[in-house]
């Protein structure tokens, strides 16, 4: 379970201080997948970095499984927007990077095979398609067997077919592995497809302005249902009333 | 393999072109001035063969000296450049200092270097190291300043220590630029080597370095020119070695997009 209480994050000091998040509170239940949407530049990524322990809150607090977050936690994995692959490491080395940094001896071979990357272990990121790169990024997070997955626009800048592939993959992994997930996105269909609840943030400084319950999420064929379409329309309306 | 062969072929063609130009210049000077000014490639080659032992010894000494200087410049300059480029605080305080010292030619300080280190091997190394050191520092600093933030975030989010960030991100990200800079500064390094071996090598025999060899045979144009060719080949050798090193250490730079779905 993730509990965020009155989170405030301010970049810089004095006259140049920029508040990115102001008094944001939210709760994500264990094994729940929640999507977070908001106008671009509203502080979504900042919120995610704070949840990951990369940024210390200016005020307020974040608790994970009852413990206060004071830095990076080993049971939390972050998937970066462009996958954050290191171009000088092979697919295998990239997938095992987080494990090695944590001094763990496990390998990522099985995870890579599950994500359809078997045979590509010795390739470098520049030899992969965008969709494959994202899968390597996901493999890196999964290799840690995390309890919490934080995802920063995992399908941004992908073509629509690849995007749906990756979205189905994330949903499938969530069913299979049962992690607690927070997915930041600016894609409204993605937010509805992957969020049991959808948190709508305000323009900067970010706070939660609406929580949309999305009980149909995860049902087979949800993407084609009238309920899905009306949820997307509703979300579009909510965001439309909240600036660009 | 065919790529390497083709590259070797291009080098051979280039060498043939240089020899052709040299021959032409030598012939032109001889006909216009009516005496031998620039010894021809053939004459130089004969002089080189006649003094092969000394020339080889001079080449070996210079190569070893340059190798040691290059290694020392890397060992000292790389960590300093990376730290200054990557840590904004150090960048603020140390960059002005580096930029102030960087353009200062070590040649201008020869007298003080001689007084400080004497006329031994150390002073010759110091001159070459000084020239190469700043090239490495400035290249490493520049590259470390512009590291892609998401690369750092990806290791930080796994809980990387400062040392792990340097090992997994900063060093490999900057290595290609640093090796390129090193390759570019081979020319400057060879010039400094020549100066160090002539100005600070007065007490040495001709086999103690190519600079000394050239100076020792000043009045034998053909022999001293063979030494100059030796210097050019020495530069080429290090240029090629650094390029090969880049191909081995930065393999990722040389793989193309082969695709996949």
GROMACS .gro file of C-alpha atoms in nm:
model
  505
    1UNK     CA    1   0.000   0.000   0.000
    2UNK     CA    2   0.122   0.348  -0.088
    3UNK     CA    3   0.002   0.642   0.123
    4UNK     CA    4   0.085   0.997   0.023
    5UNK     CA    5  -0.011   1.264   0.269
    6UNK     CA    6   0.009   1.637   0.199
    7UNK     CA    7   0.307   1.594  -0.037
    8UNK     CA    8   0.471   1.919  -0.143
    9UNK     CA    9   0.774   1.939  -0.372
   10UNK     CA   10   0.945   2.267  -0.451
   11UNK     CA   11   1.236   2.299  -0.694
   12UNK     CA   12   1.497   2.564  -0.616
   13UNK     CA   13   1.492   2.823  -0.343
   14UNK     CA   14   1.402   3.185  -0.282
   15UNK     CA   15   1.274   3.388  -0.576
   16UNK     CA   16   1.339   3.114  -0.830
   17UNK     CA   17   1.153   2.844  -0.637
   18UNK     CA   18   0.908   2.645  -0.849
   19UNK     CA   19   0.641   2.445  -0.669
   20UNK     CA   20   0.584   2.123  -0.865
   21UNK     CA   21   0.349   1.945  -0.626
   22UNK     CA   22   0.138   2.117  -0.360
   23UNK     CA   23  -0.031   1.928  -0.078
   24UNK     CA   24  -0.104   1.615  -0.278
   25UNK     CA   25  -0.265   1.323  -0.099
   26UNK     CA   26  -0.347   0.982  -0.244
   27UNK     CA   27  -0.369   0.617  -0.150
   28UNK     CA   28  -0.293   0.316  -0.366
   29UNK     CA   29  -0.407  -0.016  -0.223
   30UNK     CA   30  -0.186  -0.322  -0.233
   31UNK     CA   31  -0.207  -0.503  -0.570
   32UNK     CA   32  -0.394  -0.210  -0.718
   33UNK     CA   33  -0.295  -0.053  -1.050
   34UNK     CA   34  -0.369   0.318  -1.055
   35UNK     CA   35  -0.316   0.557  -1.342
   36UNK     CA   36  -0.230   0.923  -1.296
   37UNK     CA   37  -0.318   1.180  -1.562
   38UNK     CA   38  -0.290   1.555  -1.577
   39UNK     CA   39  -0.199   1.844  -1.804
   40UNK     CA   40   0.151   1.827  -1.947
   41UNK     CA   41   0.417   1.968  -1.717
   42UNK     CA   42   0.188   1.941  -1.414
   43UNK     CA   43   0.435   1.747  -1.201
   44UNK     CA   44   0.339   1.386  -1.277
   45UNK     CA   45   0.696   1.271  -1.323
   46UNK     CA   46   0.806   1.465  -1.016
   47UNK     CA   47   0.543   1.281  -0.814
   48UNK     CA   48   0.669   0.948  -0.948
   49UNK     CA   49   1.031   1.033  -0.864
   50UNK     CA   50   0.923   1.125  -0.511
   51UNK     CA   51   0.741   0.790  -0.478
   52UNK     CA   52   1.062   0.619  -0.592
   53UNK     CA   53   1.262   0.803  -0.326
   54UNK     CA   54   1.469   0.995  -0.582
   55UNK     CA   55   1.335   1.330  -0.458
   56UNK     CA   56   1.288   1.415  -0.093
   57UNK     CA   57   0.955   1.585  -0.014
   58UNK     CA   58   0.970   1.953   0.082
   59UNK     CA   59   0.671   1.884   0.306
   60UNK     CA   60   0.432   1.598   0.369
   61UNK     CA   61   0.520   1.232   0.362
   62UNK     CA   62   0.509   0.914   0.161
   63UNK     CA   63   0.468   0.573   0.318
   64UNK     CA   64   0.508   0.240   0.149
   65UNK     CA   65   0.376  -0.073   0.324
   66UNK     CA   66   0.360   0.138   0.638
   67UNK     CA   67   0.726   0.254   0.623
   68UNK     CA   68   0.818   0.610   0.544
   69UNK     CA   69   1.007   0.650   0.215
   70UNK     CA   70   1.351   0.799   0.282
   71UNK     CA   71   1.543   0.722  -0.036
   72UNK     CA   72   1.540   0.450  -0.297
   73UNK     CA   73   1.379   0.123  -0.185
   74UNK     CA   74   1.475  -0.219  -0.313
   75UNK     CA   75   1.117  -0.340  -0.344
   76UNK     CA   76   1.022  -0.056  -0.578
   77UNK     CA   77   1.107  -0.050  -0.948
   78UNK     CA   78   1.081   0.249  -1.178
   79UNK     CA   79   1.024   0.226  -1.554
   80UNK     CA   80   1.143   0.546  -1.720
   81UNK     CA   81   0.975   0.725  -2.006
   82UNK     CA   82   1.229   0.630  -2.274
   83UNK     CA   83   1.317   0.306  -2.089
   84UNK     CA   84   1.643   0.468  -1.971
   85UNK     CA   85   1.857   0.200  -2.136
   86UNK     CA   86   2.231   0.254  -2.132
   87UNK     CA   87   2.350   0.246  -2.496
   88UNK     CA   88   2.687   0.095  -2.398
   89UNK     CA   89   2.535  -0.210  -2.232
   90UNK     CA   90   2.389  -0.510  -2.410
   91UNK     CA   91   2.025  -0.608  -2.367
   92UNK     CA   92   2.119  -0.860  -2.100
   93UNK     CA   93   2.346  -0.617  -1.915
   94UNK     CA   94   2.074  -0.352  -1.926
   95UNK     CA   95   1.812  -0.594  -1.795
   96UNK     CA   96   2.042  -0.704  -1.515
   97UNK     CA   97   2.171  -0.354  -1.435
   98UNK     CA   98   1.948  -0.290  -1.134
   99UNK     CA   99   2.019  -0.639  -0.997
  100UNK     CA  100   2.395  -0.585  -1.023
  101UNK     CA  101   2.376  -0.241  -0.865
  102UNK     CA  102   2.197  -0.399  -0.571
  103UNK     CA  103   2.465  -0.667  -0.557
  104UNK     CA  104   2.219  -0.944  -0.646
  105UNK     CA  105   2.334  -1.254  -0.831
  106UNK     CA  106   2.009  -1.344  -1.013
  107UNK     CA  107   1.995  -1.331  -1.393
  108UNK     CA  108   1.734  -1.178  -1.621
  109UNK     CA  109   1.738  -1.456  -1.881
  110UNK     CA  110   1.395  -1.589  -1.790
  111UNK     CA  111   1.230  -1.246  -1.781
  112UNK     CA  112   1.385  -1.155  -2.118
  113UNK     CA  113   1.253  -1.479  -2.267
  114UNK     CA  114   0.905  -1.413  -2.126
  115UNK     CA  115   0.905  -1.070  -2.290
  116UNK     CA  116   1.004  -1.217  -2.626
  117UNK     CA  117   1.361  -1.096  -2.613
  118UNK     CA  118   1.536  -1.434  -2.622
  119UNK     CA  119   1.813  -1.430  -2.880
  120UNK     CA  120   1.863  -1.057  -2.846
  121UNK     CA  121   2.064  -1.069  -2.522
  122UNK     CA  122   2.391  -0.969  -2.686
  123UNK     CA  123   2.247  -0.686  -2.895
  124UNK     CA  124   2.291  -0.320  -2.806
  125UNK     CA  125   1.991  -0.085  -2.766
  126UNK     CA  126   2.072   0.092  -3.094
  127UNK     CA  127   2.005  -0.238  -3.271
  128UNK     CA  128   1.651  -0.267  -3.130
  129UNK     CA  129   1.316  -0.125  -3.233
  130UNK     CA  130   1.145   0.123  -2.998
  131UNK     CA  131   0.900  -0.142  -2.878
  132UNK     CA  132   1.183  -0.381  -2.795
  133UNK     CA  133   1.366  -0.110  -2.602
  134UNK     CA  134   1.057  -0.052  -2.387
  135UNK     CA  135   1.035  -0.425  -2.321
  136UNK     CA  136   1.397  -0.430  -2.208
  137UNK     CA  137   1.311  -0.143  -1.972
  138UNK     CA  138   1.020  -0.347  -1.836
  139UNK     CA  139   1.246  -0.653  -1.807
  140UNK     CA  140   1.492  -0.452  -1.598
  141UNK     CA  141   1.213  -0.359  -1.355
  142UNK     CA  142   1.063  -0.711  -1.346
  143UNK     CA  143   1.402  -0.873  -1.283
  144UNK     CA  144   1.398  -0.706  -0.941
  145UNK     CA  145   1.069  -0.884  -0.857
  146UNK     CA  146   0.939  -0.563  -0.707
  147UNK     CA  147   0.632  -0.521  -0.486
  148UNK     CA  148   0.570  -0.179  -0.636
  149UNK     CA  149   0.607  -0.075  -1.001
  150UNK     CA  150   0.622   0.292  -1.093
  151UNK     CA  151   0.578   0.360  -1.464
  152UNK     CA  152   0.647   0.693  -1.631
  153UNK     CA  153   0.466   0.705  -1.964
  154UNK     CA  154   0.584   0.359  -2.068
  155UNK     CA  155   0.429   0.387  -2.414
  156UNK     CA  156   0.505   0.749  -2.502
  157UNK     CA  157   0.617   0.806  -2.863
  158UNK     CA  158   0.527   0.455  -2.979
  159UNK     CA  159   0.319   0.375  -3.285
  160UNK     CA  160  -0.037   0.268  -3.201
  161UNK     CA  161   0.013  -0.106  -3.261
  162UNK     CA  162   0.326  -0.124  -3.047
  163UNK     CA  163   0.157   0.092  -2.785
  164UNK     CA  164  -0.131  -0.153  -2.751
  165UNK     CA  165   0.116  -0.442  -2.733
  166UNK     CA  166   0.300  -0.282  -2.444
  167UNK     CA  167  -0.028  -0.190  -2.269
  168UNK     CA  168  -0.151  -0.550  -2.298
  169UNK     CA  169   0.186  -0.668  -2.172
  170UNK     CA  170   0.168  -0.444  -1.864
  171UNK     CA  171  -0.186  -0.557  -1.788
  172UNK     CA  172  -0.088  -0.923  -1.829
  173UNK     CA  173   0.213  -0.882  -1.602
  174UNK     CA  174   0.001  -0.711  -1.339
  175UNK     CA  175  -0.247  -1.003  -1.340
  176UNK     CA  176   0.034  -1.255  -1.329
  177UNK     CA  177   0.269  -1.095  -1.076
  178UNK     CA  178   0.029  -0.896  -0.862
  179UNK     CA  179   0.236  -0.585  -0.801
  180UNK     CA  180   0.109  -0.253  -0.675
  181UNK     CA  181   0.139  -0.011  -0.964
  182UNK     CA  182   0.130   0.359  -1.037
  183UNK     CA  183   0.125   0.450  -1.404
  184UNK     CA  184   0.173   0.808  -1.514
  185UNK     CA  185   0.045   0.881  -1.863
  186UNK     CA  186  -0.088   1.158  -2.081
  187UNK     CA  187  -0.275   0.909  -2.298
  188UNK     CA  188  -0.640   0.901  -2.186
  189UNK     CA  189  -0.715   0.559  -2.335
  190UNK     CA  190  -0.411   0.418  -2.163
  191UNK     CA  191  -0.523   0.569  -1.833
  192UNK     CA  192  -0.862   0.400  -1.865
  193UNK     CA  193  -0.719   0.070  -1.993
  194UNK     CA  194  -0.462   0.035  -1.715
  195UNK     CA  195  -0.611   0.215  -1.414
  196UNK     CA  196  -0.846   0.051  -1.164
  197UNK     CA  197  -0.876   0.408  -1.047
  198UNK     CA  198  -0.770   0.716  -1.238
  199UNK     CA  199  -0.626   1.010  -1.045
  200UNK     CA  200  -0.666   1.339  -1.228
  201UNK     CA  201  -0.410   1.603  -1.132
  202UNK     CA  202  -0.445   1.978  -1.157
  203UNK     CA  203  -0.210   2.203  -1.354
  204UNK     CA  204   0.117   2.280  -1.171
  205UNK     CA  205   0.153   2.269  -0.874
  206UNK     CA  206  -0.010   1.929  -0.886
  207UNK     CA  207  -0.280   1.805  -0.652
  208UNK     CA  208  -0.554   1.548  -0.705
  209UNK     CA  209  -0.870   1.712  -0.840
  210UNK     CA  210  -1.071   1.401  -0.917
  211UNK     CA  211  -1.059   1.027  -0.867
  212UNK     CA  212  -1.243   0.825  -1.130
  213UNK     CA  213  -1.347   0.473  -1.035
  214UNK     CA  214  -1.294   0.235  -1.326
  215UNK     CA  215  -1.431  -0.105  -1.218
  216UNK     CA  216  -1.433  -0.253  -1.569
  217UNK     CA  217  -1.055  -0.230  -1.604
  218UNK     CA  218  -0.890  -0.565  -1.664
  219UNK     CA  219  -1.204  -0.735  -1.802
  220UNK     CA  220  -1.137  -0.928  -2.125
  221UNK     CA  221  -1.198  -0.712  -2.430
  222UNK     CA  222  -1.248  -0.401  -2.219
  223UNK     CA  223  -1.094  -0.178  -2.484
  224UNK     CA  224  -1.388  -0.240  -2.721
  225UNK     CA  225  -1.674  -0.192  -2.473
  226UNK     CA  226  -1.912   0.109  -2.458
  227UNK     CA  227  -1.811   0.150  -2.092
  228UNK     CA  228  -1.446   0.201  -2.195
  229UNK     CA  229  -1.546   0.458  -2.455
  230UNK     CA  230  -1.764   0.651  -2.210
  231UNK     CA  231  -1.489   0.645  -1.943
  232UNK     CA  232  -1.242   0.793  -2.196
  233UNK     CA  233  -1.500   1.057  -2.292
  234UNK     CA  234  -1.557   1.142  -1.927
  235UNK     CA  235  -1.184   1.169  -1.862
  236UNK     CA  236  -1.143   1.392  -2.165
  237UNK     CA  237  -1.415   1.618  -2.027
  238UNK     CA  238  -1.255   1.635  -1.681
  239UNK     CA  239  -0.915   1.718  -1.827
  240UNK     CA  240  -1.068   1.966  -2.071
  241UNK     CA  241  -1.198   2.162  -1.776
  242UNK     CA  242  -0.852   2.166  -1.620
  243UNK     CA  243  -0.648   2.368  -1.862
  244UNK     CA  244  -0.464   2.248  -2.174
  245UNK     CA  245   3.819  -0.851  -4.191
  246UNK     CA  246   3.755  -0.710  -4.538
  247UNK     CA  247   3.693  -0.375  -4.368
  248UNK     CA  248   4.034  -0.387  -4.201
  249UNK     CA  249   4.198  -0.485  -4.528
  250UNK     CA  250   4.028  -0.200  -4.709
  251UNK     CA  251   4.142   0.042  -4.439
  252UNK     CA  252   4.499  -0.089  -4.467
  253UNK     CA  253   4.476  -0.043  -4.844
  254UNK     CA  254   4.369   0.322  -4.801
  255UNK     CA  255   4.664   0.382  -4.569
  256UNK     CA  256   4.897   0.231  -4.829
  257UNK     CA  257   4.752   0.453  -5.100
  258UNK     CA  258   4.792   0.757  -4.871
  259UNK     CA  259   5.154   0.661  -4.800
  260UNK     CA  260   5.223   0.622  -5.171
  261UNK     CA  261   5.071   0.966  -5.230
  262UNK     CA  262   5.288   1.122  -4.957
  263UNK     CA  263   5.600   0.957  -5.101
  264UNK     CA  264   5.503   1.079  -5.449
  265UNK     CA  265   5.456   1.437  -5.327
  266UNK     CA  266   5.782   1.419  -5.133
  267UNK     CA  267   5.962   1.296  -5.446
  268UNK     CA  268   5.811   1.577  -5.649
  269UNK     CA  269   5.907   1.843  -5.393
  270UNK     CA  270   6.259   1.704  -5.367
  271UNK     CA  271   6.299   1.703  -5.747
  272UNK     CA  272   6.152   2.053  -5.785
  273UNK     CA  273   6.382   2.200  -5.520
  274UNK     CA  274   6.686   2.030  -5.669
  275UNK     CA  275   6.616   2.154  -6.024
  276UNK     CA  276   6.528   2.512  -5.923
  277UNK     CA  277   6.811   2.558  -5.669
  278UNK     CA  278   7.059   2.339  -5.856
  279UNK     CA  279   7.161   2.145  -5.547
  280UNK     CA  280   7.009   1.882  -5.321
  281UNK     CA  281   6.789   2.044  -5.056
  282UNK     CA  282   6.531   1.786  -4.961
  283UNK     CA  283   6.673   1.432  -4.981
  284UNK     CA  284   6.454   1.208  -5.196
  285UNK     CA  285   6.257   0.919  -5.047
  286UNK     CA  286   6.502   0.669  -5.194
  287UNK     CA  287   6.809   0.845  -5.048
  288UNK     CA  288   6.632   0.873  -4.712
  289UNK     CA  289   6.536   0.508  -4.721
  290UNK     CA  290   6.900   0.410  -4.786
  291UNK     CA  291   7.014   0.628  -4.495
  292UNK     CA  292   6.753   0.466  -4.273
  293UNK     CA  293   6.871   0.118  -4.365
  294UNK     CA  294   7.236   0.213  -4.306
  295UNK     CA  295   7.148   0.342  -3.957
  296UNK     CA  296   6.874   0.092  -3.884
  297UNK     CA  297   7.000  -0.010  -3.539
  298UNK     CA  298   7.020   0.344  -3.405
  299UNK     CA  299   6.696   0.445  -3.574
  300UNK     CA  300   6.509   0.146  -3.433
  301UNK     CA  301   6.644   0.218  -3.086
  302UNK     CA  302   6.542   0.585  -3.118
  303UNK     CA  303   6.194   0.482  -3.238
  304UNK     CA  304   6.154   0.235  -2.951
  305UNK     CA  305   6.266   0.489  -2.691
  306UNK     CA  306   6.031   0.755  -2.826
  307UNK     CA  307   5.740   0.512  -2.850
  308UNK     CA  308   5.791   0.396  -2.491
  309UNK     CA  309   5.824   0.755  -2.368
  310UNK     CA  310   5.507   0.857  -2.548
  311UNK     CA  311   5.318   0.553  -2.424
  312UNK     CA  312   5.413   0.622  -2.062
  313UNK     CA  313   5.323   0.991  -2.099
  314UNK     CA  314   4.987   0.904  -2.256
  315UNK     CA  315   4.908   0.653  -1.981
  316UNK     CA  316   5.002   0.900  -1.706
  317UNK     CA  317   4.798   1.177  -1.872
  318UNK     CA  318   4.497   0.943  -1.883
  319UNK     CA  319   4.535   0.816  -1.528
  320UNK     CA  320   4.556   1.170  -1.391
  321UNK     CA  321   4.339   1.360  -1.638
  322UNK     CA  322   4.044   1.125  -1.684
  323UNK     CA  323   3.926   1.109  -1.320
  324UNK     CA  324   3.979   1.483  -1.273
  325UNK     CA  325   3.793   1.574  -1.594
  326UNK     CA  326   3.503   1.342  -1.517
  327UNK     CA  327   3.459   1.465  -1.161
  328UNK     CA  328   3.481   1.832  -1.260
  329UNK     CA  329   3.235   1.783  -1.547
  330UNK     CA  330   2.985   1.574  -1.352
  331UNK     CA  331   2.981   1.752  -1.016
  332UNK     CA  332   2.839   2.103  -1.073
  333UNK     CA  333   3.002   2.240  -0.755
  334UNK     CA  334   3.351   2.131  -0.858
  335UNK     CA  335   3.279   2.258  -1.210
  336UNK     CA  336   3.211   2.605  -1.073
  337UNK     CA  337   3.532   2.620  -0.872
  338UNK     CA  338   3.780   2.425  -1.083
  339UNK     CA  339   3.678   2.503  -1.443
  340UNK     CA  340   3.818   2.858  -1.441
  341UNK     CA  341   4.145   2.718  -1.309
  342UNK     CA  342   4.160   2.455  -1.583
  343UNK     CA  343   4.077   2.703  -1.857
  344UNK     CA  344   4.348   2.933  -1.726
  345UNK     CA  345   4.614   2.663  -1.727
  346UNK     CA  346   4.500   2.478  -2.038
  347UNK     CA  347   4.627   2.720  -2.307
  348UNK     CA  348   4.964   2.763  -2.135
  349UNK     CA  349   5.226   2.588  -2.350
  350UNK     CA  350   5.464   2.372  -2.145
  351UNK     CA  351   5.740   2.474  -2.391
  352UNK     CA  352   5.729   2.824  -2.246
  353UNK     CA  353   5.813   2.674  -1.908
  354UNK     CA  354   6.105   2.459  -2.023
  355UNK     CA  355   6.360   2.653  -1.818
  356UNK     CA  356   6.164   2.614  -1.495
  357UNK     CA  357   6.088   2.251  -1.567
  358UNK     CA  358   6.458   2.189  -1.627
  359UNK     CA  359   6.549   2.364  -1.304
  360UNK     CA  360   6.284   2.171  -1.114
  361UNK     CA  361   6.340   1.825  -1.257
  362UNK     CA  362   6.695   1.835  -1.399
  363UNK     CA  363   6.784   1.690  -1.737
  364UNK     CA  364   6.677   1.332  -1.669
  365UNK     CA  365   6.397   1.119  -1.808
  366UNK     CA  366   6.140   1.272  -1.571
  367UNK     CA  367   6.149   1.618  -1.722
  368UNK     CA  368   6.096   1.485  -2.076
  369UNK     CA  369   5.793   1.290  -1.957
  370UNK     CA  370   5.658   1.590  -1.765
  371UNK     CA  371   5.656   1.808  -2.079
  372UNK     CA  372   5.460   1.551  -2.283
  373UNK     CA  373   5.227   1.464  -1.994
  374UNK     CA  374   5.148   1.834  -1.939
  375UNK     CA  375   5.041   1.875  -2.300
  376UNK     CA  376   4.827   1.560  -2.311
  377UNK     CA  377   4.687   1.593  -1.958
  378UNK     CA  378   4.487   1.908  -2.033
  379UNK     CA  379   4.351   1.765  -2.356
  380UNK     CA  380   4.218   1.465  -2.165
  381UNK     CA  381   4.084   1.679  -1.878
  382UNK     CA  382   3.898   1.921  -2.105
  383UNK     CA  383   3.754   1.642  -2.323
  384UNK     CA  384   3.640   1.438  -2.021
  385UNK     CA  385   3.492   1.743  -1.851
  386UNK     CA  386   3.300   1.850  -2.160
  387UNK     CA  387   3.158   1.503  -2.216
  388UNK     CA  388   3.067   1.449  -1.849
  389UNK     CA  389   2.874   1.776  -1.842
  390UNK     CA  390   2.623   1.660  -2.100
  391UNK     CA  391   2.538   1.311  -1.981
  392UNK     CA  392   2.176   1.216  -2.056
  393UNK     CA  393   1.987   1.267  -1.727
  394UNK     CA  394   1.769   0.957  -1.775
  395UNK     CA  395   2.084   0.741  -1.784
  396UNK     CA  396   2.177   0.868  -1.440
  397UNK     CA  397   1.820   0.833  -1.314
  398UNK     CA  398   1.803   0.473  -1.431
  399UNK     CA  399   2.095   0.372  -1.209
  400UNK     CA  400   2.004   0.602  -0.922
  401UNK     CA  401   1.655   0.452  -0.905
  402UNK     CA  402   1.818   0.111  -0.852
  403UNK     CA  403   1.999   0.259  -0.552
  404UNK     CA  404   2.340   0.319  -0.715
  405UNK     CA  405   2.620   0.466  -0.505
  406UNK     CA  406   2.823   0.759  -0.637
  407UNK     CA  407   3.096   0.517  -0.745
  408UNK     CA  408   2.843   0.297  -0.928
  409UNK     CA  409   2.709   0.600  -1.116
  410UNK     CA  410   3.062   0.674  -1.236
  411UNK     CA  411   3.131   0.312  -1.323
  412UNK     CA  412   2.807   0.235  -1.508
  413UNK     CA  413   2.724   0.574  -1.660
  414UNK     CA  414   2.981   0.855  -1.644
  415UNK     CA  415   3.288   0.661  -1.757
  416UNK     CA  416   3.132   0.462  -2.043
  417UNK     CA  417   2.930   0.762  -2.165
  418UNK     CA  418   3.237   0.983  -2.195
  419UNK     CA  419   3.494   0.729  -2.314
  420UNK     CA  420   3.429   0.777  -2.690
  421UNK     CA  421   3.481   1.156  -2.669
  422UNK     CA  422   3.788   1.117  -2.452
  423UNK     CA  423   3.947   0.865  -2.688
  424UNK     CA  424   3.868   1.088  -2.986
  425UNK     CA  425   4.028   1.383  -2.808
  426UNK     CA  426   4.331   1.168  -2.729
  427UNK     CA  427   4.357   1.076  -3.097
  428UNK     CA  428   4.337   1.439  -3.200
  429UNK     CA  429   4.607   1.536  -2.949
  430UNK     CA  430   4.854   1.273  -3.076
  431UNK     CA  431   4.988   1.540  -3.316
  432UNK     CA  432   5.043   1.789  -3.035
  433UNK     CA  433   5.190   1.515  -2.817
  434UNK     CA  434   5.443   1.415  -3.084
  435UNK     CA  435   5.548   1.780  -3.123
  436UNK     CA  436   5.600   1.807  -2.748
  437UNK     CA  437   5.791   1.479  -2.752
  438UNK     CA  438   6.020   1.615  -3.021
  439UNK     CA  439   6.083   1.933  -2.822
  440UNK     CA  440   6.141   1.742  -2.502
  441UNK     CA  441   6.387   1.509  -2.673
  442UNK     CA  442   6.582   1.787  -2.843
  443UNK     CA  443   6.582   2.073  -2.591
  444UNK     CA  444   6.598   1.848  -2.287
  445UNK     CA  445   6.798   1.564  -2.441
  446UNK     CA  446   7.129   1.735  -2.512
  447UNK     CA  447   7.332   1.483  -2.319
  448UNK     CA  448   7.182   1.179  -2.492
  449UNK     CA  449   7.305   0.965  -2.781
  450UNK     CA  450   7.113   0.943  -3.111
  451UNK     CA  451   6.947   0.616  -3.012
  452UNK     CA  452   6.773   0.771  -2.710
  453UNK     CA  453   6.476   0.914  -2.900
  454UNK     CA  454   6.372   1.029  -3.246
  455UNK     CA  455   6.401   1.397  -3.150
  456UNK     CA  456   6.757   1.342  -3.038
  457UNK     CA  457   6.825   1.132  -3.351
  458UNK     CA  458   6.707   1.415  -3.578
  459UNK     CA  459   6.908   1.675  -3.386
  460UNK     CA  460   7.220   1.456  -3.370
  461UNK     CA  461   7.223   1.418  -3.750
  462UNK     CA  462   7.131   1.781  -3.826
  463UNK     CA  463   7.407   1.804  -4.085
  464UNK     CA  464   7.321   1.473  -4.251
  465UNK     CA  465   6.992   1.565  -4.419
  466UNK     CA  466   6.920   1.213  -4.539
  467UNK     CA  467   6.964   1.052  -4.196
  468UNK     CA  468   6.779   1.323  -4.003
  469UNK     CA  469   6.493   1.307  -4.254
  470UNK     CA  470   6.470   0.933  -4.184
  471UNK     CA  471   6.414   1.033  -3.821
  472UNK     CA  472   6.134   1.270  -3.927
  473UNK     CA  473   5.967   0.986  -4.114
  474UNK     CA  474   6.007   0.781  -3.796
  475UNK     CA  475   5.820   1.053  -3.600
  476UNK     CA  476   5.539   1.053  -3.855
  477UNK     CA  477   5.511   0.674  -3.830
  478UNK     CA  478   5.513   0.699  -3.450
  479UNK     CA  479   5.219   0.940  -3.466
  480UNK     CA  480   5.037   0.709  -3.706
  481UNK     CA  481   5.103   0.411  -3.479
  482UNK     CA  482   4.943   0.582  -3.177
  483UNK     CA  483   4.658   0.714  -3.386
  484UNK     CA  484   4.578   0.362  -3.503
  485UNK     CA  485   4.623   0.212  -3.155
  486UNK     CA  486   4.380   0.466  -3.007
  487UNK     CA  487   4.131   0.400  -3.283
  488UNK     CA  488   4.150   0.025  -3.222
  489UNK     CA  489   4.112   0.087  -2.849
  490UNK     CA  490   3.795   0.284  -2.919
  491UNK     CA  491   3.659   0.002  -3.134
  492UNK     CA  492   3.720  -0.250  -2.856
  493UNK     CA  493   3.613  -0.039  -2.554
  494UNK     CA  494   3.321   0.138  -2.723
  495UNK     CA  495   3.187  -0.145  -2.934
  496UNK     CA  496   2.833  -0.012  -2.892
  497UNK     CA  497   2.927   0.295  -3.098
  498UNK     CA  498   3.000   0.082  -3.401
  499UNK     CA  499   2.687  -0.131  -3.424
  500UNK     CA  500   2.419  -0.023  -3.667
  501UNK     CA  501   2.041  -0.037  -3.630
  502UNK     CA  502   1.957  -0.388  -3.741
  503UNK     CA  503   1.594  -0.351  -3.634
  504UNK     CA  504   1.350  -0.615  -3.518
  505UNK     CA  505   0.990  -0.579  -3.409
   0.00000   0.00000   0.00000
